């Protein structure tokens, strides 16, 4: 078998592959690989495997469910920690986290949390339409937070764009289950499920009107009472 690989200080603790170190240094191997391994080691029973060409520095080689790709990374027993220069898959059967620094088409930092069966649920992106940074879960159809730049087009009821600001579509204040929702609307909710103590501030107030509404009985939509008289 032809090999085109370089290994420096590769430590092997797997008796099954000890006789292969002079040839390839890995338990299973693909002939098309052109890999560089520096300061790596493999432990018995981990199913050592490198499917694609890669650059691995300071690694523990464990069971991968996808190829390595081109990476500068440190592999730990509970999943990969990687600085990557490709957008290919990099997942183990018990992967917990991965991080990308830049892409071929950009220069921002992105972070992804990945579990088996769920593909990249956490997302952070820069939006070119002026909104700024957007954080979402699963997709950006319902963002969790917008961090607006000075070029944003968001007005929030004003006559012009607000510039730098942070927007939360939903906000809960408090600790764990004691937290309650704070939001804005022009009327008490008629849809959705609400908890006792949730507050909706009036975003269209008038003289002698009310500041907002508070949920007094949990439900869908629950019971709401107006509160806070505004001076006439």
Short mmCIF file of C-alpha atoms in Angstrom, two decimals:
data_model
loop_
_atom_site.label_atom_id
_atom_site.label_comp_id
_atom_site.label_asym_id
_atom_site.label_seq_id
_atom_site.Cartn_x
_atom_site.Cartn_y
_atom_site.Cartn_z
CA UNK A 1 0.00 0.00 0.00
CA UNK A 2 1.26 3.43 -0.91
CA UNK A 3 1.35 6.07 1.81
CA UNK A 4 2.11 9.78 1.57
CA UNK A 5 1.99 10.75 5.23
CA UNK A 6 4.26 12.32 7.84
CA UNK A 7 4.08 11.39 11.54
CA UNK A 8 6.04 13.11 14.29
CA UNK A 9 6.02 11.68 17.84
CA UNK A 10 2.97 9.51 17.27
CA UNK A 11 2.28 7.49 20.45
CA UNK A 12 0.23 4.31 20.11
CA UNK A 13 -1.55 2.53 22.97
CA UNK A 14 -3.53 0.17 20.76
CA UNK A 15 -1.86 -3.24 20.51
CA UNK A 16 -3.79 -4.03 17.36
CA UNK A 17 -2.12 -1.30 15.32
CA UNK A 18 1.40 -1.35 16.77
CA UNK A 19 2.71 -3.25 13.75
CA UNK A 20 1.23 -0.65 11.39
CA UNK A 21 3.09 2.38 12.74
CA UNK A 22 5.93 2.06 10.27
CA UNK A 23 3.41 1.97 7.44
CA UNK A 24 0.54 4.31 8.29
CA UNK A 25 0.15 4.77 12.06
CA UNK A 26 -3.63 4.41 12.05
CA UNK A 27 -5.97 1.46 12.54
CA UNK A 28 -7.91 2.11 9.33
CA UNK A 29 -6.68 4.22 6.48
CA UNK A 30 -7.57 5.41 3.00
CA UNK A 31 -4.92 5.30 0.29
CA UNK A 32 -5.79 8.80 -0.95
CA UNK A 33 -4.86 10.37 2.38
CA UNK A 34 -1.98 12.82 2.59
CA UNK A 35 -1.98 13.54 6.30
CA UNK A 36 0.31 15.12 8.89
CA UNK A 37 0.02 13.99 12.52
CA UNK A 38 2.11 15.72 15.20
CA UNK A 39 2.06 14.83 18.91
CA UNK A 40 -0.89 12.44 18.53
CA UNK A 41 -1.82 9.20 20.24
CA UNK A 42 -4.52 6.53 19.98
CA UNK A 43 -5.97 4.43 22.78
CA UNK A 44 -7.14 0.83 22.61
CA UNK A 45 -10.75 0.34 21.54
CA UNK A 46 -11.32 3.80 20.09
CA UNK A 47 -11.72 2.64 16.51
CA UNK A 48 -8.94 4.82 15.13
CA UNK A 49 -9.88 6.18 11.75
CA UNK A 50 -8.86 8.98 9.40
CA UNK A 51 -10.99 8.96 6.27
CA UNK A 52 -9.80 12.14 4.58
CA UNK A 53 -6.54 13.97 4.34
CA UNK A 54 -5.92 16.08 7.43
CA UNK A 55 -3.48 17.98 9.58
CA UNK A 56 -3.75 16.99 13.24
CA UNK A 57 -1.68 18.59 16.00
CA UNK A 58 -1.88 17.48 19.65
CA UNK A 59 -4.63 14.94 19.06
CA UNK A 60 -6.20 11.94 20.70
CA UNK A 61 -7.63 9.95 17.81
CA UNK A 62 -11.04 8.53 18.71
CA UNK A 63 -14.01 7.10 16.86
CA UNK A 64 -15.23 9.52 14.18
CA UNK A 65 -18.53 9.22 12.32
CA UNK A 66 -17.31 11.62 9.61
CA UNK A 67 -14.01 12.47 7.98
CA UNK A 68 -11.55 14.88 9.49
CA UNK A 69 -11.06 17.24 6.58
CA UNK A 70 -8.29 19.84 6.77
CA UNK A 71 -8.03 20.80 10.43
CA UNK A 72 -5.82 22.17 13.14
CA UNK A 73 -7.47 20.61 16.13
CA UNK A 74 -7.25 19.03 19.56
CA UNK A 75 -9.44 15.98 20.03
CA UNK A 76 -10.78 15.16 23.50
CA UNK A 77 -12.59 12.07 24.66
CA UNK A 78 -15.99 13.76 24.97
CA UNK A 79 -15.95 15.23 21.48
CA UNK A 80 -14.03 17.47 19.08
CA UNK A 81 -12.69 20.95 19.68
CA UNK A 82 -11.57 22.25 16.31
CA UNK A 83 -10.25 25.30 14.50
CA UNK A 84 -11.27 24.53 10.96
CA UNK A 85 -10.60 25.97 7.54
CA UNK A 86 -13.26 23.99 5.74
CA UNK A 87 -17.04 23.78 5.90
CA UNK A 88 -17.21 19.98 5.72
CA UNK A 89 -18.73 17.76 8.37
CA UNK A 90 -16.78 17.05 11.56
CA UNK A 91 -18.79 15.03 14.03
CA UNK A 92 -18.27 12.17 16.42
CA UNK A 93 -20.95 9.89 17.80
CA UNK A 94 -20.73 11.78 21.10
CA UNK A 95 -19.76 15.22 19.78
CA UNK A 96 -20.72 18.13 22.00
CA UNK A 97 -19.27 21.26 20.46
CA UNK A 98 -17.46 22.65 17.45
CA UNK A 99 -16.24 26.12 16.56
CA UNK A 100 -15.38 27.75 13.24
CA UNK A 101 -13.11 30.78 12.87
CA UNK A 102 -13.87 32.38 9.55
CA UNK A 103 -14.96 30.83 6.28
CA UNK A 104 -13.86 30.97 2.68
CA UNK A 105 -16.33 33.79 2.06
CA UNK A 106 -16.09 35.75 5.31
CA UNK A 107 -13.99 36.66 8.31
CA UNK A 108 -16.38 36.39 11.27
CA UNK A 109 -16.36 34.01 14.21
CA UNK A 110 -19.17 31.47 14.40
CA UNK A 111 -19.99 28.87 17.01
CA UNK A 112 -22.11 25.75 16.79
CA UNK A 113 -23.35 23.27 19.39
CA UNK A 114 -24.03 19.87 17.86
CA UNK A 115 -25.50 16.67 19.26
CA UNK A 116 -26.00 13.42 17.39
CA UNK A 117 -29.15 13.61 15.30
CA UNK A 118 -29.41 17.41 15.44
CA UNK A 119 -27.47 19.43 12.90
CA UNK A 120 -26.10 22.76 14.12
CA UNK A 121 -29.07 24.08 16.18
CA UNK A 122 -27.31 27.18 17.55
CA UNK A 123 -26.51 29.89 15.02
CA UNK A 124 -24.88 33.31 15.09
CA UNK A 125 -24.56 35.29 11.88
CA UNK A 126 -23.89 38.73 10.50
CA UNK A 127 -26.75 40.06 8.39
CA UNK A 128 -25.85 42.19 5.40
CA UNK A 129 -29.17 44.07 5.37
CA UNK A 130 -28.03 46.26 8.25
CA UNK A 131 -29.57 44.43 11.19
CA UNK A 132 -26.16 43.45 12.51
CA UNK A 133 -25.62 40.23 14.46
CA UNK A 134 -28.47 37.77 14.84
CA UNK A 135 -28.68 34.81 17.22
CA UNK A 136 -31.06 31.97 16.51
CA UNK A 137 -31.85 28.37 17.43
CA UNK A 138 -32.30 25.90 14.58
CA UNK A 139 -33.01 28.63 12.04
CA UNK A 140 -33.28 32.41 11.77
CA UNK A 141 -37.02 32.45 11.09
CA UNK A 142 -37.58 33.35 14.75
CA UNK A 143 -34.35 34.95 16.02
CA UNK A 144 -33.66 35.00 19.74
CA UNK A 145 -31.77 38.28 19.63
CA UNK A 146 -30.71 41.01 17.19
CA UNK A 147 -27.63 43.13 17.91
CA UNK A 148 -28.15 46.10 15.62
CA UNK A 149 -25.37 48.13 14.05
CA UNK A 150 -25.41 51.84 13.21
CA UNK A 151 -26.61 50.91 9.71
CA UNK A 152 -29.75 49.10 10.88
CA UNK A 153 -33.08 49.83 9.21
CA UNK A 154 -35.08 49.00 12.37
CA UNK A 155 -37.15 51.95 13.66
CA UNK A 156 -39.11 50.48 16.61
CA UNK A 157 -41.92 52.98 16.11
CA UNK A 158 -39.67 55.99 15.48
CA UNK A 159 -39.44 58.16 12.38
CA UNK A 160 -35.95 56.91 11.54
CA UNK A 161 -33.63 53.98 12.20
CA UNK A 162 -32.48 53.60 15.80
CA UNK A 163 -28.85 52.71 15.10
CA UNK A 164 -27.01 50.65 17.69
CA UNK A 165 -29.48 48.64 19.78
CA UNK A 166 -30.37 45.16 21.00
CA UNK A 167 -33.75 43.59 20.25
CA UNK A 168 -35.23 40.59 22.12
CA UNK A 169 -38.43 39.21 20.54
CA UNK A 170 -39.31 37.73 23.95
CA UNK A 171 -37.95 38.76 27.34
CA UNK A 172 -38.35 36.94 30.65
CA UNK A 173 -37.05 38.51 33.86
CA UNK A 174 -36.45 36.49 36.99
CA UNK A 175 -34.84 33.18 37.95
CA UNK A 176 -35.85 29.90 36.29
CA UNK A 177 -39.57 29.19 36.62
CA UNK A 178 -40.19 32.32 38.70
CA UNK A 179 -39.39 34.50 35.66
CA UNK A 180 -42.24 36.28 33.90
CA UNK A 181 -42.68 37.72 30.43
CA UNK A 182 -42.37 41.44 29.69
CA UNK A 183 -43.44 42.59 26.25
CA UNK A 184 -45.30 45.32 24.34
CA UNK A 185 -48.59 45.41 22.44
CA UNK A 186 -51.49 47.75 21.74
CA UNK A 187 -53.99 45.49 23.54
CA UNK A 188 -54.20 42.64 26.01
CA UNK A 189 -53.32 39.26 24.43
CA UNK A 190 -56.11 37.24 22.82
CA UNK A 191 -53.92 34.32 21.74
CA UNK A 192 -51.00 32.37 23.13
CA UNK A 193 -50.35 30.77 26.50
CA UNK A 194 -49.51 33.11 29.36
CA UNK A 195 -48.55 32.80 33.03
CA UNK A 196 -49.94 34.65 36.00
CA UNK A 197 -47.74 37.72 36.47
CA UNK A 198 -46.87 38.25 32.79
CA UNK A 199 -47.00 41.94 31.82
CA UNK A 200 -47.79 43.56 28.48
CA UNK A 201 -46.94 47.25 28.25
CA UNK A 202 -49.14 49.45 26.07
CA UNK A 203 -47.20 50.58 22.98
CA UNK A 204 -50.04 52.89 21.89
CA UNK A 205 -50.88 54.78 25.11
CA UNK A 206 -53.09 57.84 25.35
CA UNK A 207 -54.02 60.36 28.03
CA UNK A 208 -56.28 58.86 30.72
CA UNK A 209 -55.54 55.40 29.32
CA UNK A 210 -53.67 52.50 30.87
CA UNK A 211 -49.95 51.74 31.06
CA UNK A 212 -50.55 48.09 30.22
CA UNK A 213 -52.08 44.77 31.21
CA UNK A 214 -51.14 42.07 33.71
CA UNK A 215 -52.15 38.40 33.55
CA UNK A 216 -54.08 37.49 36.71
CA UNK A 217 -55.04 33.93 35.75
CA UNK A 218 -52.77 31.69 33.68
CA UNK A 219 -54.20 30.18 30.53
CA UNK A 220 -54.66 30.51 26.78
CA UNK A 221 -54.80 33.45 26.61
CA UNK A 222 -55.52 33.72 30.35
CA UNK A 223 -57.24 36.55 32.21
CA UNK A 224 -55.85 40.07 31.76
CA UNK A 225 -56.50 43.24 33.74
CA UNK A 226 -55.52 46.78 32.79
CA UNK A 227 -53.29 48.64 35.24
CA UNK A 228 -51.60 52.00 35.71
CA UNK A 229 -53.79 55.02 34.93
CA UNK A 230 -52.13 57.67 32.76
CA UNK A 231 -52.86 61.30 33.68
CA UNK A 232 -55.41 63.01 31.40
#
